[in-house]
Amino acid sequence: MATIVTERISRVFISLQQIRQVPQMLTEAAPSMPGTVRDTEVPYYFRERYICTGYRPLNQNWRYYLLSMFQRHNETLNIWTHLLAFLVFLVKLRQLAETVDFVEDQHSWPLLILVLSSLIYSAFSVTAHQLGGKSELCHHCFFFLDYVGVAQYQYGSAVVHFYYAVDDGLHRNLQGIFMPTAAVLSCLSCLGCCYGKYCNHSLPSGVRKVCQVVPSTLAYIWDSSPVANRLLSWSSSDPGVVYHFGQVAFFLSCAFFFTFPLLEGCFPGRCDFVGQSHQMFHIFLSCCTLCQIQASHLDYVSRRELYSHLHEAGDAALFVGLYVVTVVACALIAVFMLRKVKRVLEFKTKSK
């Protein structure tokens, strides 16, 4: 017994020593990390409107970009906002797993899809903002991954809205077409975002933004129609309606900041590190997701009699299968667009 205790104490001591070495490792790495550069020192496809400084130099080693999350640059808060959101979603999943039987209760699977899709989109966003500055190919690769994450999250939003928030009348009219349409719109959203990024060289920024915003707007309108219908006839006795109002308000806020670079446009060069509209977009989107998860959980608990009556026994499994198909389709779209990017880069290299 004493030997076992001694071994465990020694393991804890070794772990503490390893943790203490982390600051030293960062300190040793810091001198070898190049400083940030101005917008004029990076290719134009890396530049963001009204962001003048804080760009990371290209073609550094992977360690530099991994450790750059602890460095002050214009992507630092974009990394940390969604990294913290990922951790919050992870804690939320653990809390839900204590009261929800995600294995045996098929009616809980749409809620699980939402939480998992939230974890995926936030993780992919962190990856894109942290590693997308290495090269032009990496920039496209990781942001295409980010768009896959956004598209599959759109499907996750659609499935909980249609499964838990829908009423009898709307379900009767849209049964059989709502989820397939949501899957198609998610794929179109992924395609529009990837195409807008692919056309970085040839289209004005406003046109590229339209390619990203229009498909995503159509997907949101369709996916949120059960919630909109619910809010129009809301009751004070409905426990989830406050969170549904919250998710709509937060989404409209994040959509505004994604579309219009208001803060940096009003103060060019003063929002290079903090205050960017994209940072506000990340924060509002994370709040929207949290409200959405909470609302869906409350609907899962309080509206069980209704959705158990509306949905057949195999609907949840069918929606899970459609989610997998949607993710695969979006991944194939991203791979297809990445191949087009590679051909363009190879042509540029040969032309030099």
CSV table of C-alpha atoms in Angstrom, one decimal:
chain,number,residue,atom,x,y,z
A,1,MET,CA,0.0,0.0,0.0
A,2,ALA,CA,2.8,2.4,0.9
A,3,THR,CA,4.5,1.6,-2.4
A,4,ILE,CA,1.4,2.4,-4.4
A,5,VAL,CA,0.9,5.7,-2.6
A,6,THR,CA,4.6,6.6,-3.1
A,7,GLU,CA,4.3,5.9,-6.8
A,8,ARG,CA,1.2,8.0,-7.2
A,9,ILE,CA,2.9,10.9,-5.3
A,10,SER,CA,5.9,10.6,-7.6
A,11,ARG,CA,3.7,10.7,-10.7
A,12,VAL,CA,2.0,13.9,-9.4
A,13,PHE,CA,5.4,15.4,-8.7
A,14,ILE,CA,6.6,14.6,-12.2
A,15,SER,CA,3.4,16.1,-13.7
A,16,LEU,CA,3.8,19.3,-11.7
A,17,GLN,CA,7.4,19.6,-12.9
A,18,GLN,CA,6.2,19.2,-16.5
A,19,ILE,CA,3.6,22.0,-16.0
A,20,ARG,CA,6.3,24.2,-14.5
A,21,GLN,CA,8.4,23.7,-17.6
A,22,VAL,CA,5.7,25.2,-19.9
A,23,PRO,CA,6.5,28.9,-19.2
A,24,GLN,CA,10.2,28.1,-19.7
A,25,MET,CA,9.5,26.5,-23.0
A,26,LEU,CA,7.5,29.5,-24.2
A,27,THR,CA,10.2,31.8,-23.0
A,28,GLU,CA,12.9,29.8,-24.9
A,29,ALA,CA,10.7,29.8,-28.0
A,30,ALA,CA,9.9,33.5,-27.8
A,31,PRO,CA,13.2,34.9,-29.0
A,32,SER,CA,13.0,32.7,-32.1
A,33,MET,CA,9.5,33.9,-32.9
A,34,PRO,CA,9.5,36.7,-35.5
A,35,GLY,CA,7.6,39.9,-34.8
A,36,THR,CA,4.4,40.9,-36.6
A,37,VAL,CA,4.5,42.9,-39.8
A,38,ARG,CA,2.4,45.5,-41.5
A,39,ASP,CA,-0.3,44.8,-44.2
A,40,THR,CA,2.1,46.0,-46.9
A,41,GLU,CA,4.5,43.2,-46.0
A,42,VAL,CA,2.0,40.3,-46.7
A,43,PRO,CA,0.3,39.3,-49.9
A,44,TYR,CA,-3.0,41.1,-50.5
A,45,TYR,CA,-5.1,38.0,-50.1
A,46,PHE,CA,-4.1,37.9,-46.4
A,47,ARG,CA,-5.1,41.5,-45.7
A,48,GLU,CA,-8.2,42.4,-43.9
A,49,ARG,CA,-9.9,45.8,-44.6
A,50,TYR,CA,-8.9,48.5,-42.2
A,51,ILE,CA,-6.5,46.2,-40.3
A,52,CYS,CA,-3.0,47.8,-40.8
A,53,THR,CA,-0.7,45.9,-38.5
A,54,GLY,CA,-0.3,42.7,-36.5
A,55,TYR,CA,0.1,40.3,-39.4
A,56,ARG,CA,2.2,37.2,-38.9
A,57,PRO,CA,5.0,36.6,-41.4
A,58,LEU,CA,4.5,33.8,-43.9
A,59,ASN,CA,6.4,30.5,-44.3
A,60,GLN,CA,7.5,30.1,-40.7
A,61,ASN,CA,7.7,26.6,-39.0
A,62,TRP,CA,4.6,25.1,-37.6
A,63,ARG,CA,5.8,25.6,-34.0
A,64,TYR,CA,5.7,29.4,-34.6
A,65,TYR,CA,2.0,29.3,-35.6
A,66,LEU,CA,1.1,27.0,-32.8
A,67,LEU,CA,2.8,29.2,-30.2
A,68,SER,CA,1.5,32.4,-31.8
A,69,MET,CA,-1.7,32.0,-29.8
A,70,PHE,CA,0.3,33.4,-26.9
A,71,GLN,CA,1.6,36.3,-29.1
A,72,ARG,CA,0.0,39.6,-29.7
A,73,HIS,CA,-1.2,39.8,-33.3
A,74,ASN,CA,-4.4,40.5,-35.2
A,75,GLU,CA,-5.7,36.9,-35.0
A,76,THR,CA,-5.0,36.3,-31.3
A,77,LEU,CA,-8.5,37.2,-30.0
A,78,ASN,CA,-10.1,35.4,-33.0
A,79,ILE,CA,-8.3,32.2,-31.7
A,80,TRP,CA,-9.1,32.7,-28.1
A,81,THR,CA,-12.8,33.6,-28.4
A,82,HIS,CA,-13.6,30.3,-30.1
A,83,LEU,CA,-11.2,28.3,-28.1
A,84,LEU,CA,-12.9,29.4,-24.9
A,85,ALA,CA,-16.3,28.8,-26.6
A,86,PHE,CA,-15.1,25.2,-27.4
A,87,LEU,CA,-14.3,24.6,-23.7
A,88,VAL,CA,-17.6,26.0,-22.6
A,89,PHE,CA,-19.5,23.7,-25.1
A,90,LEU,CA,-17.4,20.8,-23.8
A,91,VAL,CA,-18.5,21.5,-20.2
A,92,LYS,CA,-22.1,21.9,-21.4
A,93,LEU,CA,-21.9,18.5,-23.1
A,94,ARG,CA,-20.7,16.9,-19.8
A,95,GLN,CA,-23.5,18.6,-17.9
A,96,LEU,CA,-26.1,17.4,-20.3
A,97,ALA,CA,-24.7,13.8,-20.3
A,98,GLU,CA,-25.4,13.7,-16.5
A,99,THR,CA,-29.2,14.0,-17.1
A,100,VAL,CA,-29.7,13.0,-20.8
A,101,ASP,CA,-29.3,9.4,-22.0
A,102,PHE,CA,-27.7,10.1,-25.3
A,103,VAL,CA,-27.2,6.3,-26.0
A,104,GLU,CA,-30.6,4.8,-25.3
A,105,ASP,CA,-33.0,7.7,-25.9
A,106,GLN,CA,-33.2,8.4,-29.6
A,107,HIS,CA,-35.2,11.6,-29.0
A,108,SER,CA,-32.0,13.0,-27.5
A,109,TRP,CA,-29.9,12.5,-30.7
A,110,PRO,CA,-30.8,15.8,-32.4
A,111,LEU,CA,-29.6,17.6,-29.2
A,112,LEU,CA,-26.4,15.6,-29.4
A,113,ILE,CA,-25.9,16.6,-33.0
A,114,LEU,CA,-26.3,20.3,-32.1
A,115,VAL,CA,-23.7,20.1,-29.3
A,116,LEU,CA,-21.2,18.0,-31.4
A,117,SER,CA,-21.6,20.4,-34.4
A,118,SER,CA,-21.0,23.3,-32.0
A,119,LEU,CA,-17.8,21.7,-30.8
A,120,ILE,CA,-16.7,21.0,-34.4
A,121,TYR,CA,-17.3,24.5,-35.8
A,122,SER,CA,-15.5,26.2,-32.9
A,123,ALA,CA,-12.5,23.8,-33.1
A,124,PHE,CA,-12.3,24.3,-36.9
A,125,SER,CA,-12.5,28.0,-36.5
A,126,VAL,CA,-9.6,28.0,-34.0
A,127,THR,CA,-7.6,25.9,-36.4
A,128,ALA,CA,-8.2,28.2,-39.3
A,129,HIS,CA,-7.3,31.4,-37.4
A,130,GLN,CA,-4.2,29.8,-35.8
A,131,LEU,CA,-2.7,28.0,-38.8
A,132,GLY,CA,-4.2,29.8,-41.8
A,133,GLY,CA,-1.4,32.3,-41.9
A,134,LYS,CA,1.4,29.9,-42.9
A,135,SER,CA,1.0,30.1,-46.7
A,136,GLU,CA,-1.6,30.7,-49.3
A,137,LEU,CA,-2.4,27.0,-49.7
A,138,CYS,CA,-2.7,26.6,-45.9
A,139,HIS,CA,-4.9,29.7,-45.8
A,140,HIS,CA,-7.4,28.1,-48.2
A,141,CYS,CA,-7.1,24.6,-46.7
A,142,PHE,CA,-7.8,25.6,-43.1
A,143,PHE,CA,-10.5,28.2,-44.0
A,144,PHE,CA,-12.3,25.6,-46.2
A,145,LEU,CA,-12.2,23.4,-43.1
A,146,ASP,CA,-13.8,26.3,-41.2
A,147,TYR,CA,-16.6,26.6,-43.8
A,148,VAL,CA,-17.3,22.8,-43.4
A,149,GLY,CA,-17.6,23.4,-39.7
A,150,VAL,CA,-20.1,26.3,-40.2
A,151,ALA,CA,-22.1,24.3,-42.7
A,152,GLN,CA,-22.5,21.2,-40.5
A,153,TYR,CA,-23.4,23.5,-37.6
A,154,GLN,CA,-26.2,24.9,-39.7
A,155,TYR,CA,-27.6,21.4,-40.2
A,156,GLY,CA,-27.3,20.9,-36.4
A,157,SER,CA,-29.3,24.0,-35.8
A,158,ALA,CA,-32.0,22.8,-38.3
A,159,VAL,CA,-32.4,19.4,-36.8
A,160,VAL,CA,-33.1,20.6,-33.2
A,161,HIS,CA,-35.4,23.3,-34.5
A,162,PHE,CA,-37.4,20.9,-36.6
A,163,TYR,CA,-37.4,18.1,-34.0
A,164,TYR,CA,-38.1,20.1,-30.8
A,165,ALA,CA,-39.3,23.6,-31.6
A,166,VAL,CA,-41.8,22.8,-34.5
A,167,ASP,CA,-45.5,22.9,-34.0
A,168,ASP,CA,-48.1,20.5,-35.3
A,169,GLY,CA,-49.2,22.6,-38.3
A,170,LEU,CA,-45.7,23.5,-39.6
A,171,HIS,CA,-44.6,19.9,-39.2
A,172,ARG,CA,-47.6,18.6,-41.2
A,173,ASN,CA,-46.7,21.0,-44.1
A,174,LEU,CA,-42.9,20.5,-44.1
A,175,GLN,CA,-42.6,16.9,-43.1
A,176,GLY,CA,-40.4,15.0,-45.5
A,177,ILE,CA,-38.9,18.1,-47.1
A,178,PHE,CA,-37.5,20.2,-44.2
A,179,MET,CA,-34.4,18.3,-43.3
A,180,PRO,CA,-33.4,17.3,-46.9
A,181,THR,CA,-33.7,21.0,-47.8
A,182,ALA,CA,-31.7,22.0,-44.8
A,183,ALA,CA,-28.9,19.6,-45.8
A,184,VAL,CA,-28.9,21.0,-49.4
A,185,LEU,CA,-28.7,24.6,-48.0
A,186,SER,CA,-25.8,23.6,-45.7
A,187,CYS,CA,-23.9,22.3,-48.7
A,188,LEU,CA,-24.7,25.4,-50.7
A,189,SER,CA,-23.5,27.5,-47.8
A,190,CYS,CA,-20.2,25.6,-47.8
A,191,LEU,CA,-19.9,25.9,-51.5
A,192,GLY,CA,-20.6,29.7,-51.5
A,193,CYS,CA,-18.0,30.3,-48.7
A,194,CYS,CA,-15.4,28.2,-50.4
A,195,TYR,CA,-16.0,29.8,-53.8
A,196,GLY,CA,-15.8,33.3,-52.3
A,197,LYS,CA,-12.5,32.5,-50.7
A,198,TYR,CA,-11.3,30.9,-54.0
A,199,CYS,CA,-12.1,34.0,-55.9
A,200,ASN,CA,-10.0,36.1,-53.5
A,201,HIS,CA,-7.8,37.1,-56.5
A,202,SER,CA,-10.5,38.1,-59.0
A,203,LEU,CA,-13.5,39.4,-57.2
A,204,PRO,CA,-14.0,42.6,-55.1
A,205,SER,CA,-14.4,42.0,-51.4
A,206,GLY,CA,-18.0,43.0,-51.5
A,207,VAL,CA,-18.8,40.4,-54.1
A,208,ARG,CA,-16.9,37.7,-52.2
A,209,LYS,CA,-18.9,38.6,-49.1
A,210,VAL,CA,-22.2,38.2,-51.0
A,211,CYS,CA,-21.1,34.6,-52.0
A,212,GLN,CA,-20.7,33.9,-48.3
A,213,VAL,CA,-23.6,35.8,-46.8
A,214,VAL,CA,-26.5,35.0,-49.3
A,215,PRO,CA,-26.4,31.1,-49.0
A,216,SER,CA,-25.9,31.3,-45.2
A,217,THR,CA,-28.8,33.7,-44.9
A,218,LEU,CA,-31.1,31.4,-46.9
A,219,ALA,CA,-30.0,28.5,-44.7
A,220,TYR,CA,-30.7,30.5,-41.5
A,221,ILE,CA,-34.2,31.6,-42.7
A,222,TRP,CA,-35.1,28.0,-43.5
A,223,ASP,CA,-33.5,26.4,-40.5
A,224,SER,CA,-35.0,28.9,-38.1
A,225,SER,CA,-38.6,28.9,-39.5
A,226,PRO,CA,-39.9,26.6,-36.7
A,227,VAL,CA,-38.4,29.0,-34.1
A,228,ALA,CA,-39.9,32.0,-35.8
A,229,ASN,CA,-43.3,30.4,-36.0
A,230,ARG,CA,-42.9,29.5,-32.3
A,231,LEU,CA,-42.0,33.0,-31.2
A,232,LEU,CA,-45.0,34.5,-33.1
A,233,SER,CA,-47.3,32.6,-30.8
A,234,TRP,CA,-45.2,32.5,-27.7
A,235,SER,CA,-46.5,32.0,-24.2
A,236,SER,CA,-45.1,33.1,-20.9
A,237,SER,CA,-45.5,29.6,-19.6
A,238,ASP,CA,-43.0,28.3,-22.3
A,239,PRO,CA,-39.7,27.8,-20.6
A,240,GLY,CA,-37.6,27.8,-23.7
A,241,VAL,CA,-39.0,30.8,-25.5
A,242,VAL,CA,-36.6,33.3,-23.7
A,243,TYR,CA,-33.6,31.4,-24.9
A,244,HIS,CA,-35.1,31.3,-28.4
A,245,PHE,CA,-35.5,35.0,-28.4
A,246,GLY,CA,-31.9,35.2,-27.1
A,247,GLN,CA,-30.4,33.0,-29.9
A,248,VAL,CA,-32.2,35.1,-32.6
A,249,ALA,CA,-31.0,38.4,-31.1
A,250,PHE,CA,-27.4,37.1,-30.8
A,251,PHE,CA,-27.5,35.7,-34.3
A,252,LEU,CA,-28.7,38.9,-35.9
A,253,SER,CA,-25.9,40.7,-34.0
A,254,CYS,CA,-23.2,38.4,-35.2
A,255,ALA,CA,-24.6,38.5,-38.8
A,256,PHE,CA,-24.3,42.3,-38.7
A,257,PHE,CA,-20.7,42.3,-37.5
A,258,PHE,CA,-19.8,39.6,-40.0
A,259,THR,CA,-21.2,41.6,-42.9
A,260,PHE,CA,-20.1,45.1,-41.9
A,261,PRO,CA,-16.6,45.9,-40.5
A,262,LEU,CA,-18.1,48.7,-38.5
A,263,LEU,CA,-15.6,49.1,-35.7
A,264,GLU,CA,-12.4,49.0,-37.7
A,265,GLY,CA,-14.0,51.0,-40.5
A,266,CYS,CA,-14.7,53.8,-38.0
A,267,PHE,CA,-11.3,53.6,-36.4
A,268,PRO,CA,-8.8,52.3,-39.1
A,269,GLY,CA,-5.6,51.0,-37.6
A,270,ARG,CA,-6.9,51.2,-34.0
A,271,CYS,CA,-8.6,47.8,-33.9
A,272,ASP,CA,-5.7,45.8,-35.2
A,273,PHE,CA,-5.5,43.8,-31.9
A,274,VAL,CA,-8.8,44.3,-30.1
A,275,GLY,CA,-12.2,45.6,-31.3
A,276,GLN,CA,-12.4,43.9,-34.7
A,277,SER,CA,-15.9,43.2,-36.0
A,278,HIS,CA,-14.9,39.6,-36.6
A,279,GLN,CA,-14.1,39.2,-32.9
A,280,MET,CA,-17.6,40.5,-32.1
A,281,PHE,CA,-18.9,38.0,-34.6
A,282,HIS,CA,-17.2,35.2,-32.7
A,283,ILE,CA,-18.5,36.4,-29.3
A,284,PHE,CA,-22.1,36.8,-30.5
A,285,LEU,CA,-22.1,33.5,-32.4
A,286,SER,CA,-20.9,31.7,-29.3
A,287,CYS,CA,-23.6,33.3,-27.2
A,288,CYS,CA,-26.2,32.4,-29.8
A,289,THR,CA,-25.0,28.8,-29.7
A,290,LEU,CA,-25.2,28.6,-25.9
A,291,CYS,CA,-28.8,30.0,-26.0
A,292,GLN,CA,-29.6,27.5,-28.7
A,293,ILE,CA,-28.3,24.6,-26.7
A,294,GLN,CA,-30.2,25.7,-23.6
A,295,ALA,CA,-33.4,26.3,-25.5
A,296,SER,CA,-33.2,22.9,-27.2
A,297,HIS,CA,-32.6,21.2,-23.9
A,298,LEU,CA,-35.6,22.8,-22.3
A,299,ASP,CA,-37.7,21.9,-25.3
A,300,TYR,CA,-36.4,18.3,-25.1
A,301,VAL,CA,-37.6,18.1,-21.5
A,302,SER,CA,-40.8,20.1,-21.6
A,303,ARG,CA,-42.2,19.3,-25.1
A,304,ARG,CA,-41.6,15.5,-25.1
A,305,GLU,CA,-45.2,14.6,-25.5
A,306,LEU,CA,-45.6,16.8,-28.6
A,307,TYR,CA,-42.4,15.8,-30.5
A,308,SER,CA,-42.9,12.1,-29.6
A,309,HIS,CA,-46.2,12.3,-31.3
A,310,LEU,CA,-45.0,14.2,-34.3
A,311,HIS,CA,-41.9,12.2,-35.1
A,312,GLU,CA,-41.9,8.5,-36.0
A,313,ALA,CA,-39.6,6.0,-34.2
A,314,GLY,CA,-36.9,6.1,-36.9
A,315,ASP,CA,-36.8,9.8,-37.6
A,316,ALA,CA,-33.9,10.6,-35.2
A,317,ALA,CA,-31.7,7.8,-36.7
A,318,LEU,CA,-32.6,9.1,-40.2
A,319,PHE,CA,-31.5,12.6,-39.2
A,320,VAL,CA,-28.3,11.3,-37.8
A,321,GLY,CA,-27.6,9.6,-41.1
A,322,LEU,CA,-28.4,12.7,-43.1
A,323,TYR,CA,-26.0,14.7,-40.8
A,324,VAL,CA,-23.2,12.3,-41.7
A,325,VAL,CA,-24.1,12.6,-45.4
A,326,THR,CA,-24.1,16.4,-45.1
A,327,VAL,CA,-20.7,16.4,-43.4
A,328,VAL,CA,-19.2,14.1,-46.1
A,329,ALA,CA,-20.7,16.2,-48.9
A,330,CYS,CA,-19.3,19.5,-47.5
A,331,ALA,CA,-15.9,17.8,-47.1
A,332,LEU,CA,-16.0,16.7,-50.7
A,333,ILE,CA,-16.9,20.3,-51.7
A,334,ALA,CA,-14.0,21.6,-49.7
A,335,VAL,CA,-11.6,19.1,-51.3
A,336,PHE,CA,-12.9,19.9,-54.8
A,337,MET,CA,-12.3,23.7,-54.3
A,338,LEU,CA,-8.9,23.0,-52.7
A,339,ARG,CA,-7.8,21.2,-55.9
A,340,LYS,CA,-8.9,24.2,-57.9
A,341,VAL,CA,-6.8,26.4,-55.6
A,342,LYS,CA,-3.7,24.1,-56.1
A,343,ARG,CA,-4.0,24.3,-59.8
A,344,VAL,CA,-4.1,28.1,-59.7
A,345,LEU,CA,-1.1,28.2,-57.4
A,346,GLU,CA,0.8,25.8,-59.6
A,347,PHE,CA,0.0,28.0,-62.6
A,348,LYS,CA,1.3,31.0,-60.8
A,349,THR,CA,4.5,29.2,-59.8
A,350,LYS,CA,5.1,28.2,-63.4
A,351,SER,CA,4.4,31.7,-64.7
A,352,LYS,CA,7.2,33.2,-62.6
